Amino acid sequence: MLSRFLKQHTGPLTRDLVQEPGHFGLGKVPSRLMPSSTTTSICGYCATGCQLKIHLDENGNAINLSPQAGYPVNLGMACPKGWQALDPLDSPDRATMPLLRDESGKLVETDWTTAMDVFTDRFKKIQAEHGRESVAFLSTGQIPFEEMAFLGCLFKFGMGFLHCDANTRQCMATAVTAYKQSFGFDAPPATYADFEESDVIVLIGANLCIAHPILWQRVMRNPRNPKIIVIDPRATETAQAATQHVSLKPKGDLALLYALAHCVLRDGRVDAESLARTEGIEAFADFLKDYSPAAMAEKTGLTVEAIEALALAVSEPGKRVSWWWTMGVNQSHEGVRTAQAIINLCLMTGNIGKPGTGPNSITGQCNAMGSRLFSNTTSLVGGHDFSDSAHREKVASLLEIPLETIPSDYSMAYDEILAAAESGKIKGLWIVATNPFHSWIDSGRLAALREKLEFLVVQDMYHTTESAQAADLVLPAAGWGEKDGCFINSERRIGTLKTVRKAPGQALSDFRIFRLIAHAWGCDEMFAKWTNPEAAFKLLRNLTKDRPCDITGIEDYEMIDRMGGIQWPFSEGMGDPNPIISNLRSRRLFEDGIYYTPSGKAKFLFSPPAAMPEPPDFEFPFLMLTGRGTSSQWHTQTRTAKSDILKKLYPENVYLEIHPADARQYRLKEGDAVTVRSRRGELTAAVYLAPTVQRGQIFIPMHYPEVNKLTHSAFDPHSRQPNYKACAVALVRAGR
Ligand code: SF4
């Protein structure tokens, strides 16, 4: 049956699976790649969303790349990861065939027909015995949103399951929740041009220089001689390059932001026009009475004078102040309230909806923003709500699927899914393009959890990831450069990626794997119109009508390329045939002062700071901070470690940064091996002396597999985002 389906849709079985129709390098080059010897693609690493110019050989095969000069995001620049974006495709550990664990426990090659039979038989059996809540998927912010949407719709509407989430939970769930609650929709207001139009740029929990280096270049282009303030416990690369570093205590950020708001209100440095477009200021003002600089000095580790001076700097009348945050805020036990404290300050001072302003989150992954609108995990696909019956009816009608297939209840969050797997409630798990056995907080738990699962499927480019090695079934997937689709970057700009290489062996794009699964499951009629990524894009586009993220004005992929990417919203009628003269090239939200709440007003939201989940103590006297190591490393290094050039740009093995005075006290010198122990596990790292770290703290880059064996499972109560940034550890000289 499956073989017949494959033949009907794609030609002879073997040929089809190796050679995707219409895909590049198979004798048929997509017409929009011809006759040029270059094409463009959005970089597949971070959420900056740089466009790369891909240089092609005479067969349309990518041979090299360079940054695209005219693209309004990167303006001809790229970081090391972007320059080396093709390298990971050639790695010898690519998954090229489906792999199935045999009776001896080995993963052995199989064919797609068998793989699909096993996939459906095992998951259907679990579903029949244990119901729709017994299987979950965990996916990613790294695949095009057409694929995300296909997966989310297939799993919930077609296969009839409920629980799913993505590694975007680790990245920006906090920002999503903060914006939704404050503005009525998940609406990051920024445009990158705001970096160049601010008088004061506040970077909080954001190490732009190495995490988003092209955005730092945008800061450097600002002609207004801006004051650049970095709020961070460490003297990061960005803090060292800034005009001011506010070196606060870890997790002192929420207290500091409330103290700043206290000063702004006390001194009457508020913007009346902006306040008129809000609700809740009276209650917030009452709350702030307890947050004077004197009351917050100890909690923040700052002097009263330093807090007062910072309050003046971020509220100076007539100055454009923009706030930008990333994981230092998002990955916190109280990230949502911290993000909302930033939003509150912008609302109070009128720094929103104008050039050079905004409470602006910068996302981590290349398509985290696509996941926010289209993954069908926490929100109903297209920026809708599962609990809203009108939304469900609209989606059912436009996707031409039975209304009853759309659940009205919500999925569990990532941590809840894993806890349910630990308790035996979830018995089957499907992991797509992510590696939680390395990346999840307190990752040692995953090994025990694996034993509880009846069936684990991992769909990935590589068969060597920690997660793939734990799987019962591995489905080989194409990677960036081997498929089409769209990403959305941090300024809400939609850009396209292209197929410029053939996936190796029998690896398939995730989109085509989902088509195979839909057929094998018996629900392919429901997805008859999802024939290819661009067809899916048009279905998804139509779904956004009348939502804040309306993109019904986008005709097709070609229009996106022609206009240099398109920021949402872009409703019908907004199109400008001449992008060179169009001010649509760069837009921010809320210029009209109207928010997406029922009242049209933004909300002040706040609550008292909570205690740090695991502070240092006698037994574990150091606080371990984690973060990005270098601009050449990406997350679990699944791809960046495949590049010989990138590997030369960072230390191969795990290291820790420690203040020289602390190192002396422990008789440690540069290069010594030291064991770092937490209540959950330990690792051995090389010592790197760094006065940039405060005393009593160490910093370890997140990229090494040992690191999350130590981190502590604590979560923001609103967003369920993990608190990766702070846990208590002890140091022991290795060998003792
Ligand atoms: Fe790619 Fe981000 Fe580097 Fe740009 S800054 S080239 S999007 S990794």
XYZ file of C-alpha atoms and ligand atoms in Angstrom:
744
model
C 0.000 0.000 0.000
C 2.686 2.430 0.996
C 4.852 1.389 -1.928
C 1.971 2.077 -4.282
C 1.446 5.478 -2.732
C 5.131 6.271 -3.140
C 5.118 5.182 -6.766
C 1.982 7.150 -7.553
C 3.285 10.302 -6.031
C 6.955 10.137 -6.674
C 7.921 7.456 -9.181
C 9.717 4.176 -8.545
C 10.330 3.632 -4.861
C 14.112 3.731 -4.655
C 14.492 6.546 -7.098
C 11.765 8.545 -5.412
C 13.190 8.323 -1.973
C 16.633 9.269 -3.117
C 15.462 11.875 -5.550
C 12.677 14.173 -4.503
C 10.711 15.361 -7.510
C 11.292 18.931 -8.464
C 14.293 19.018 -6.231
C 17.651 20.122 -7.165
C 20.449 17.959 -8.509
C 18.064 15.364 -9.908
C 17.810 16.564 -13.439
C 15.023 19.025 -12.625
C 16.035 22.362 -11.219
C 13.286 24.533 -9.709
C 12.468 27.176 -12.293
C 13.013 30.067 -9.899
C 16.657 28.994 -9.537
C 17.228 29.317 -13.299
C 18.994 30.716 -15.183
C 20.989 32.499 -12.498
C 24.137 30.926 -11.102
C 23.218 32.184 -7.641
C 20.181 32.014 -5.451
C 19.437 33.221 -1.936
C 18.545 31.570 1.325
C 17.984 32.704 4.884
C 20.668 31.348 7.211
C 19.550 28.298 9.191
C 21.117 29.051 12.539
C 20.002 32.073 14.540
C 16.962 34.317 14.542
C 18.793 37.302 13.112
C 17.703 35.948 9.750
C 20.626 36.948 7.527
C 20.216 36.308 3.842
C 23.000 34.367 2.150
C 23.790 34.369 -1.531
C 24.345 30.763 -2.610
C 26.718 30.205 -5.508
C 25.741 27.296 -7.750
C 27.578 25.093 -10.217
C 26.203 24.365 -13.667
C 23.917 21.695 -12.189
C 22.495 24.106 -9.655
C 24.496 22.515 -6.848
C 25.671 24.851 -4.063
C 29.427 25.225 -4.121
C 29.922 28.264 -1.914
C 28.130 31.201 -0.362
C 28.540 34.807 0.663
C 26.376 37.290 2.594
C 23.753 39.100 0.546
C 24.603 42.785 0.224
C 21.164 44.255 -0.390
C 19.177 42.394 2.236
C 17.691 44.756 4.851
C 18.713 42.495 7.743
C 22.402 41.750 7.381
C 23.413 44.381 4.821
C 26.169 42.218 3.355
C 27.431 40.725 6.606
C 27.432 37.220 8.107
C 28.939 35.651 11.192
C 31.239 32.589 11.048
C 28.304 30.165 11.281
C 26.640 31.730 8.260
C 29.820 31.650 6.195
C 30.218 27.937 6.934
C 26.533 27.023 6.609
C 27.143 24.404 3.903
C 29.752 22.441 5.886
C 27.365 20.378 8.062
C 25.695 18.913 4.966
C 28.784 16.907 4.041
C 29.350 15.235 7.373
C 29.947 11.446 7.243
C 27.513 10.843 10.103
C 24.498 11.979 8.110
C 21.504 9.709 8.521
C 21.050 8.306 5.011
C 18.676 5.399 5.630
C 15.951 4.697 8.196
C 17.423 2.825 11.162
C 15.493 0.349 13.286
C 16.673 -1.122 16.574
C 16.860 -4.908 16.258
C 16.453 -7.581 18.888
C 20.118 -7.387 19.842
C 19.680 -3.692 20.574
C 21.558 -2.383 17.520
C 20.259 0.267 15.137
C 20.297 -1.355 11.692
C 19.363 0.004 8.282
C 15.896 -0.617 6.954
C 13.758 0.724 4.111
C 11.128 3.444 4.231
C 8.241 1.027 3.766
C 9.258 -0.930 6.835
C 9.972 2.273 8.747
C 6.495 3.620 8.028
C 4.874 0.310 8.930
C 6.689 0.209 12.259
C 5.961 3.885 12.958
C 2.231 3.520 12.430
C 1.845 0.068 13.996
C 3.613 1.025 17.211
C 2.007 4.437 17.703
C -1.478 3.159 16.748
C -1.160 0.308 19.194
C -0.232 2.707 22.004
C -3.090 5.016 21.037
C -5.601 2.137 20.988
C -4.515 0.959 24.435
C -3.862 4.260 26.191
C -5.680 7.027 24.314
C -4.796 10.296 22.635
C -2.620 11.565 25.488
C -0.213 8.640 25.403
C 2.043 9.819 22.545
C 3.758 13.204 22.213
C 6.160 14.951 19.893
C 8.989 17.348 20.642
C 10.151 19.392 17.702
C 12.174 22.454 16.880
C 12.592 26.071 15.874
C 15.037 25.004 13.166
C 12.781 23.795 10.336
C 10.640 25.890 7.937
C 7.239 26.821 9.308
C 5.484 24.936 6.525
C 7.034 21.771 7.988
C 6.234 22.807 11.559
C 2.608 23.396 10.602
C 2.378 20.111 8.729
C 3.726 18.246 11.747
C 1.407 20.020 14.203
C -1.682 19.557 12.024
C -0.853 15.965 11.124
C -0.264 14.985 14.735
C -3.311 16.687 16.227
C -5.912 16.686 13.435
C -4.800 13.653 11.419
C -3.323 11.227 13.930
C -5.561 12.333 16.800
C -2.994 13.044 19.522
C -2.843 16.074 21.805
C 0.507 16.709 23.468
C 3.376 18.361 21.639
C 5.921 21.087 22.125
C 9.190 22.284 20.636
C 12.642 23.344 21.733
C 11.370 26.872 21.249
C 10.137 26.362 24.827
C 13.817 26.581 25.814
C 14.291 29.728 23.763
C 11.476 32.258 23.785
C 8.354 30.924 25.549
C 8.879 33.648 28.132
C 8.763 36.433 25.545
C 5.680 34.858 23.939
C 3.788 34.763 27.210
C 4.884 38.235 28.243
C 3.746 39.815 24.984
C 0.494 37.842 24.874
C -0.481 38.898 28.373
C 0.623 42.538 28.021
C -0.344 43.277 24.416
C -3.092 40.697 23.755
C -1.018 38.925 21.094
C 2.494 37.558 20.790
C 3.772 40.651 19.031
C 7.478 41.553 19.216
C 7.305 45.192 18.124
C 10.826 45.820 16.836
C 12.347 46.412 13.507
C 16.132 46.108 13.330
C 16.338 49.696 12.101
C 15.562 50.624 15.711
C 19.125 49.621 16.628
C 20.296 52.464 14.410
C 17.745 55.012 15.589
C 18.068 54.833 19.386
C 19.746 57.341 21.687
C 19.970 54.806 24.501
C 20.265 51.071 23.814
C 19.748 48.825 26.837
C 20.834 45.214 26.389
C 19.657 43.056 29.262
C 20.627 39.384 29.463
C 21.841 39.677 25.883
C 25.411 39.079 24.725
C 24.850 40.432 21.250
C 28.519 40.494 20.228
C 28.712 36.721 20.063
C 25.087 35.519 20.198
C 23.739 37.865 17.500
C 26.877 39.434 16.018
C 25.155 40.940 13.002
C 22.730 42.777 15.275
C 25.715 44.177 17.139
C 26.956 45.446 13.785
C 23.602 47.202 13.412
C 24.201 48.854 16.794
C 27.610 49.976 15.552
C 25.986 51.649 12.548
C 23.898 53.931 14.752
C 24.842 57.518 13.806
C 23.319 59.074 16.971
C 26.283 58.224 19.197
C 24.039 56.145 21.428
C 24.636 55.287 25.026
C 24.898 51.480 25.140
C 24.044 50.000 28.528
C 24.554 46.304 29.222
C 22.832 44.793 32.257
C 24.471 41.444 32.977
C 26.191 39.730 35.906
C 29.195 39.020 33.677
C 31.432 41.475 31.875
C 30.520 39.786 28.602
C 32.071 40.641 25.261
C 29.154 43.019 24.736
C 29.497 44.589 28.184
C 33.153 45.267 27.479
C 32.267 47.017 24.242
C 29.386 49.035 25.729
C 29.489 52.532 27.160
C 28.224 51.244 30.515
C 28.116 47.853 32.187
C 25.646 47.365 35.025
C 27.093 44.345 36.817
C 24.193 43.228 38.970
C 23.724 40.115 41.062
C 22.396 37.113 39.121
C 18.598 37.169 39.146
C 18.613 40.713 40.481
C 17.083 41.932 37.230
C 13.421 41.989 38.248
C 14.172 43.922 41.438
C 16.274 46.388 39.441
C 13.552 46.947 36.850
C 10.980 47.625 39.562
C 13.371 50.064 41.244
C 13.793 51.880 37.920
C 10.014 52.065 37.484
C 9.735 53.362 41.060
C 12.138 56.228 40.248
C 10.441 57.052 36.950
C 7.055 57.297 38.619
C 8.373 59.133 41.693
C 10.052 61.764 39.515
C 7.108 62.159 37.132
C 9.193 61.124 34.144
C 6.226 59.393 32.538
C 4.718 59.899 29.103
C 1.056 60.821 29.594
C 0.061 60.029 26.025
C 1.514 56.535 26.271
C -0.015 55.933 29.706
C -3.448 56.807 28.325
C -3.145 53.715 26.117
C -2.609 51.375 29.063
C -4.548 49.893 31.928
C -3.421 48.998 35.426
C -1.010 51.854 36.170
C -2.732 52.665 39.477
C -2.200 49.178 40.861
C 1.354 49.129 39.518
C 2.127 52.477 41.147
C 0.842 51.140 44.445
C 2.960 48.000 44.069
C 6.092 50.031 43.282
C 6.025 51.847 46.616
C 8.065 49.006 48.128
C 10.717 49.063 45.416
C 12.803 52.131 46.135
C 16.488 52.015 45.112
C 17.425 51.773 48.791
C 15.137 48.779 49.270
C 16.493 47.051 46.163
C 20.207 47.806 46.575
C 21.061 44.595 48.389
C 18.970 42.399 46.099
C 20.528 43.864 42.954
C 24.069 44.251 44.286
C 24.047 47.868 43.067
C 24.384 51.145 44.935
C 21.449 53.486 45.301
C 23.329 56.032 43.203
C 23.878 53.523 40.402
C 20.171 52.643 40.307
C 19.150 56.331 40.335
C 21.585 57.123 37.509
C 20.282 54.219 35.438
C 16.695 55.365 36.012
C 17.594 58.795 34.647
C 19.346 57.301 31.620
C 16.347 55.169 30.576
C 13.729 57.878 31.048
C 15.302 61.041 29.739
C 12.560 63.059 28.010
C 13.080 63.427 24.293
C 15.536 60.538 24.111
C 14.707 57.372 22.223
C 15.316 54.381 24.468
C 15.190 50.811 23.178
C 15.389 47.695 25.353
C 16.565 44.369 23.942
C 16.640 41.074 25.756
C 17.485 37.457 25.039
C 18.096 34.341 27.113
C 19.359 36.065 30.253
C 15.759 37.179 30.733
C 13.882 34.359 29.001
C 15.640 31.431 30.687
C 14.685 32.382 34.216
C 12.391 31.186 36.973
C 10.628 34.571 36.712
C 11.321 35.477 33.102
C 7.786 36.493 32.158
C 7.503 39.071 34.906
C 11.026 40.317 34.078
C 10.107 40.761 30.413
C 6.906 42.489 31.477
C 8.873 44.791 33.785
C 10.783 45.903 30.673
C 7.497 46.334 28.806
C 6.116 48.332 31.751
C 9.075 50.731 31.636
C 8.619 51.295 27.914
C 4.893 51.943 28.363
C 5.585 54.400 31.206
C 8.231 56.352 29.319
C 6.528 56.298 25.915
C 9.304 54.222 24.396
C 7.139 52.097 22.159
C 5.772 52.403 18.629
C 8.335 55.051 17.644
C 11.712 54.895 15.906
C 14.549 53.747 18.140
C 12.340 52.439 20.950
C 10.600 49.304 22.135
C 10.593 46.405 24.542
C 12.207 44.055 22.060
C 12.935 40.372 22.543
C 15.530 38.841 20.262
C 14.773 35.240 19.500
C 17.361 32.470 19.480
C 16.559 29.987 16.735
C 16.204 30.777 13.045
C 12.504 29.969 12.992
C 11.358 30.337 16.577
C 9.095 33.118 15.337
C 7.615 30.777 12.729
C 6.943 28.272 15.462
C 5.075 30.924 17.441
C 2.510 31.372 14.669
C 2.340 28.074 12.855
C 3.550 25.063 14.853
C 0.049 24.212 16.148
C 1.526 23.337 19.537
C 0.636 25.961 22.151
C -1.423 28.124 19.770
C -3.843 26.940 17.111
C -2.160 27.289 13.736
C -2.111 30.788 12.210
C -2.114 32.799 15.436
C -5.358 31.327 16.793
C -6.523 29.917 20.090
C -7.573 26.295 20.635
C -10.130 27.320 23.250
C -11.940 29.754 20.910
C -14.736 27.979 19.025
C -14.841 30.650 16.290
C -11.117 30.132 15.723
C -11.550 26.373 15.500
C -14.387 26.784 12.993
C -12.312 29.152 10.865
C -9.311 26.820 10.794
C -11.475 23.771 10.059
C -13.187 25.594 7.226
C -10.036 26.970 5.578
C -8.078 23.732 5.944
C -11.161 21.736 4.896
C -10.889 19.340 7.821
C -13.610 18.071 10.186
C -14.190 20.521 13.028
C -14.191 17.734 15.593
C -10.561 16.879 14.807
C -9.420 20.202 16.320
C -8.963 19.900 20.082
C -10.314 22.629 22.317
C -7.860 21.797 25.082
C -4.187 22.659 25.251
C -1.104 20.543 24.979
C 1.161 19.976 27.927
C 4.385 21.992 27.936
C 7.783 20.391 27.272
C 8.635 19.777 30.926
C 5.163 18.391 31.573
C 5.480 16.011 28.613
C 8.776 14.694 29.957
C 7.340 14.379 33.457
C 4.404 12.441 31.978
C 6.879 10.156 30.214
C 8.679 9.639 33.524
C 5.436 8.722 35.235
C 4.430 6.348 32.433
C 1.473 8.398 31.185
C 3.207 9.159 27.903
C 4.450 5.945 26.328
C 5.480 7.031 22.863
C 7.658 9.985 21.860
C 8.573 11.417 18.450
C 11.519 13.824 18.425
C 11.978 15.957 15.313
C 15.150 17.961 14.596
C 16.153 18.517 18.178
C 18.372 16.800 20.714
C 16.841 16.894 24.205
C 19.136 14.157 25.517
C 21.798 16.868 25.344
C 19.932 20.145 25.581
C 17.187 19.651 28.159
C 17.737 20.974 31.655
C 18.964 18.323 34.134
C 19.501 16.099 31.095
C 20.537 13.075 33.161
C 16.824 12.472 33.754
C 16.383 11.646 30.075
C 18.286 8.359 30.309
C 15.947 7.075 33.034
C 12.931 8.414 31.199
C 14.003 6.509 28.070
C 13.571 3.241 29.914
C 9.921 4.105 30.540
C 9.100 4.789 26.888
C 7.636 1.983 24.842
C 8.606 3.584 21.541
C 10.950 6.462 20.677
C 11.271 7.858 17.145
C 13.935 10.426 16.273
C 13.839 12.264 12.946
C 17.126 14.049 12.305
C 19.918 14.868 9.846
C 22.422 12.857 11.898
C 22.256 9.373 13.396
C 24.887 10.253 15.997
C 23.051 12.741 18.224
C 22.504 11.643 21.806
C 18.764 11.460 21.099
C 19.101 9.465 17.856
C 21.347 6.975 19.612
C 18.566 6.381 22.152
C 15.848 5.844 19.521
C 13.987 2.722 18.481
C 13.537 4.164 15.000
C 15.580 6.884 13.255
C 14.064 8.670 10.252
C 16.758 10.317 8.070
C 15.954 13.958 7.336
C 17.221 16.530 4.900
C 18.810 19.632 6.409
C 19.000 23.340 5.710
C 20.022 23.770 2.070
C 18.288 20.563 1.049
C 14.688 21.814 1.156
C 12.387 24.786 0.583
C 10.280 26.823 2.980
C 10.218 29.976 5.069
C 11.687 31.248 8.314
C 10.520 34.275 10.320
C 13.202 36.295 12.065
C 13.140 38.343 15.276
C 11.762 41.458 13.567
C 8.859 39.378 12.158
C 10.453 39.229 8.682
C 9.506 36.226 6.562
C 12.271 34.999 4.268
C 12.702 31.959 2.053
C 15.192 29.133 2.033
C 15.957 27.067 -1.012
C 16.962 23.587 -2.054
C 20.541 23.907 -3.234
C 21.836 20.437 -2.423
C 20.452 16.927 -2.691
C 19.970 15.207 0.634
C 22.287 12.178 0.957
C 21.147 8.587 0.513
C 17.458 8.149 1.232
C 17.136 11.140 3.539
C 13.983 13.137 2.832
C 12.803 16.609 3.697
C 10.706 16.655 6.866
C 7.818 17.831 4.701
C 7.965 14.663 2.619
C 8.385 12.472 5.670
C 5.151 13.947 7.027
C 3.446 13.190 3.726
C 4.567 9.577 3.961
C 3.326 9.363 7.529
C -0.031 10.914 6.613
C -0.465 8.223 3.984
C 0.714 5.391 6.201
C -1.579 6.568 9.002
C -4.516 6.767 6.605
C -5.209 10.499 6.846
C -3.591 11.722 3.636
C -6.930 12.889 2.224
C -6.975 15.512 4.959
C -3.665 16.825 3.635
C -4.310 16.434 -0.072
C -3.577 20.123 -0.671
C -0.280 20.024 1.222
C 1.541 18.922 -1.903
C 4.724 20.926 -1.408
C 6.017 23.683 0.910
C 4.755 26.575 -1.195
C 1.278 25.064 -1.439
C 1.314 24.691 2.343
C 2.512 28.292 2.673
C -0.542 29.508 0.779
C -2.893 27.520 3.007
C -1.200 28.955 6.093
C -1.235 32.465 4.662
C -4.988 32.251 4.165
C -5.416 31.183 7.790
C -3.897 34.435 9.066
C -6.646 36.642 7.630
C -7.830 39.218 10.171
C -5.346 38.112 12.809
C -2.605 40.496 14.000
C -0.154 38.361 12.006
C -2.191 38.699 8.789
C 0.022 37.938 5.780
C -2.704 37.585 3.177
C -0.956 40.233 1.051
C 1.894 37.863 0.235
C 1.309 36.261 -3.135
C 4.044 33.640 -3.199
C 7.671 32.880 -2.395
C 8.833 34.945 -5.347
C 7.186 38.052 -3.874
C 8.957 37.476 -0.554
C 12.304 37.325 -2.341
C 11.493 40.328 -4.537
C 10.658 42.493 -1.525
C 13.708 41.578 0.533
C 11.641 39.575 3.010
C 8.293 40.748 4.351
C 7.500 41.616 7.954
C 4.133 40.626 9.354
C 1.498 42.012 9.318
C 1.150 42.269 5.553
C -2.504 42.067 4.720
C -4.081 42.172 1.297
C -3.571 45.518 -0.398
C -0.353 46.420 1.387
C 1.850 45.185 -1.450
C 4.180 47.661 -3.106
C 5.536 46.614 -6.460
C 8.664 48.691 -5.971
C 10.421 47.575 -2.797
C 13.265 50.047 -3.288
C 11.008 53.010 -2.566
C 8.685 51.215 -0.204
C 8.689 52.084 3.463
C 7.235 48.612 3.921
C 10.802 47.323 3.925
C 11.030 48.038 7.636
C 8.122 48.392 10.046
C 7.535 48.351 13.799
C 4.297 47.591 15.641
C 2.045 49.863 17.735
C 2.763 53.088 15.872
C -0.978 53.762 16.145
C -0.953 53.183 19.926
C -3.531 50.417 19.637
C -2.801 47.048 21.198
C -4.445 43.654 20.584
C -6.257 43.384 23.919
C -10.080 43.605 23.966
C -9.814 47.212 25.227
C -7.061 48.111 22.774
C -4.880 49.055 25.746
C -1.642 47.495 26.971
C -1.618 45.995 30.461
C 0.733 46.566 33.366
C 1.535 43.137 34.799
C 3.769 42.496 37.794
C 4.361 40.382 40.867
C 6.966 40.337 43.628
C 10.355 38.801 42.777
C 10.647 35.162 43.792
C 13.605 33.572 45.530
C 16.309 32.004 43.379
C 15.371 28.296 43.021
C 18.784 26.956 44.009
C 21.072 29.538 45.625
C 24.646 28.654 46.620
C 25.089 27.227 50.115
C 27.804 25.692 52.266
C 27.861 22.435 50.341
C 27.565 23.981 46.858
C 29.107 27.431 47.294
C 29.357 28.605 43.663
C 26.636 29.784 41.323
C 27.015 28.297 37.839
C 25.949 30.559 34.970
C 25.570 29.185 31.439
C 25.397 30.842 28.035
C 26.863 30.970 24.567
C 30.594 30.353 24.311
C 31.552 31.869 20.968
C 29.906 33.078 17.778
C 31.131 29.874 16.103
C 29.135 27.533 18.301
C 25.458 26.758 18.007
C 23.511 25.135 20.823
C 24.391 21.405 21.088
C 26.934 21.738 18.247
C 25.096 19.091 16.247
C 25.981 21.111 13.138
C 28.759 23.549 14.080
C 30.985 20.702 15.300
C 30.812 19.298 11.764
C 32.723 22.280 10.340
C 36.519 21.965 10.389
C 36.814 25.744 10.196
C 34.357 26.531 13.010
C 35.977 23.899 15.226
C 39.219 25.835 15.062
C 37.492 28.893 16.546
C 36.537 27.537 19.968
C 37.932 25.157 22.603
C 37.196 21.528 21.811
C 36.494 20.508 25.398
C 34.401 21.984 28.155
C 35.958 24.814 30.180
C 34.883 27.084 32.978
C 35.523 30.741 33.614
C 36.348 31.635 37.209
C 37.472 34.830 38.916
C 41.266 34.742 39.557
C 40.777 35.406 43.285
C 38.445 32.406 43.623
C 40.886 30.302 41.605
C 43.717 31.286 43.974
C 41.607 30.314 46.947
C 41.092 26.860 45.416
C 44.751 26.706 44.282
C 43.652 26.462 40.677
C 45.645 27.862 37.823
C 44.885 28.352 34.158
C 44.444 25.023 32.369
C 43.991 22.920 35.496
C 41.271 20.286 35.386
C 38.536 20.848 37.920
C 35.472 18.803 38.749
C 32.245 20.783 38.897
C 29.581 19.037 40.916
C 25.900 19.854 41.406
C 23.183 17.930 43.199
C 22.425 16.185 39.911
C 25.751 15.343 38.313
C 29.309 16.393 37.644
C 31.707 17.241 34.855
C 35.407 17.909 34.535
C 36.429 21.172 32.906
C 39.597 23.122 32.193
C 40.078 26.288 34.234
C 40.074 29.630 32.448
C 40.885 32.628 34.629
C 38.383 35.404 33.918
C 38.002 38.590 35.946
C 34.852 39.114 33.838
C 33.059 36.685 36.184
C 32.040 37.892 39.631
C 33.467 36.197 42.694
C 31.397 33.235 43.864
C 30.244 32.517 40.326
C 31.513 30.402 37.436
C 30.491 30.485 33.795
C 30.347 27.399 31.562
C 29.275 27.549 27.892
C 26.148 25.521 27.228
C 27.406 23.715 24.122
C 29.102 20.732 25.725
C 27.017 17.599 26.456
C 28.075 17.404 30.106
C 26.762 20.842 31.056
C 23.072 20.085 31.377
C 23.826 17.113 33.589
C 24.329 19.819 36.231
C 21.532 22.318 35.562
C 18.544 22.473 37.864
C 14.940 21.815 36.771
C 13.147 25.033 37.646
C 10.661 26.764 35.383
C 8.926 30.076 34.950
C 5.380 29.437 36.224
C 3.758 31.374 33.361
C 5.826 30.265 30.365
C 7.227 26.913 31.612
C 10.609 28.026 30.199
C 13.544 26.367 31.982
C 15.835 28.348 34.255
C 19.150 27.392 32.659
C 21.119 30.313 33.943
C 21.747 29.690 37.619
C 22.314 26.652 39.831
C 24.518 25.850 42.820
C 27.727 23.871 42.290
C 30.880 22.870 44.140
C 34.424 22.750 42.736
C 36.895 19.987 43.420
C 40.331 19.823 41.868
C 40.178 16.847 39.474
C 41.815 13.707 40.815
C 41.108 14.491 44.461
Fe 23.343 33.117 10.489
Fe 22.723 34.347 12.770
Fe 25.211 34.352 11.879
Fe 23.336 35.774 10.609
S 24.097 36.137 12.707
S 24.909 34.500 9.666
S 21.554 34.428 10.861
S 24.033 32.562 12.548
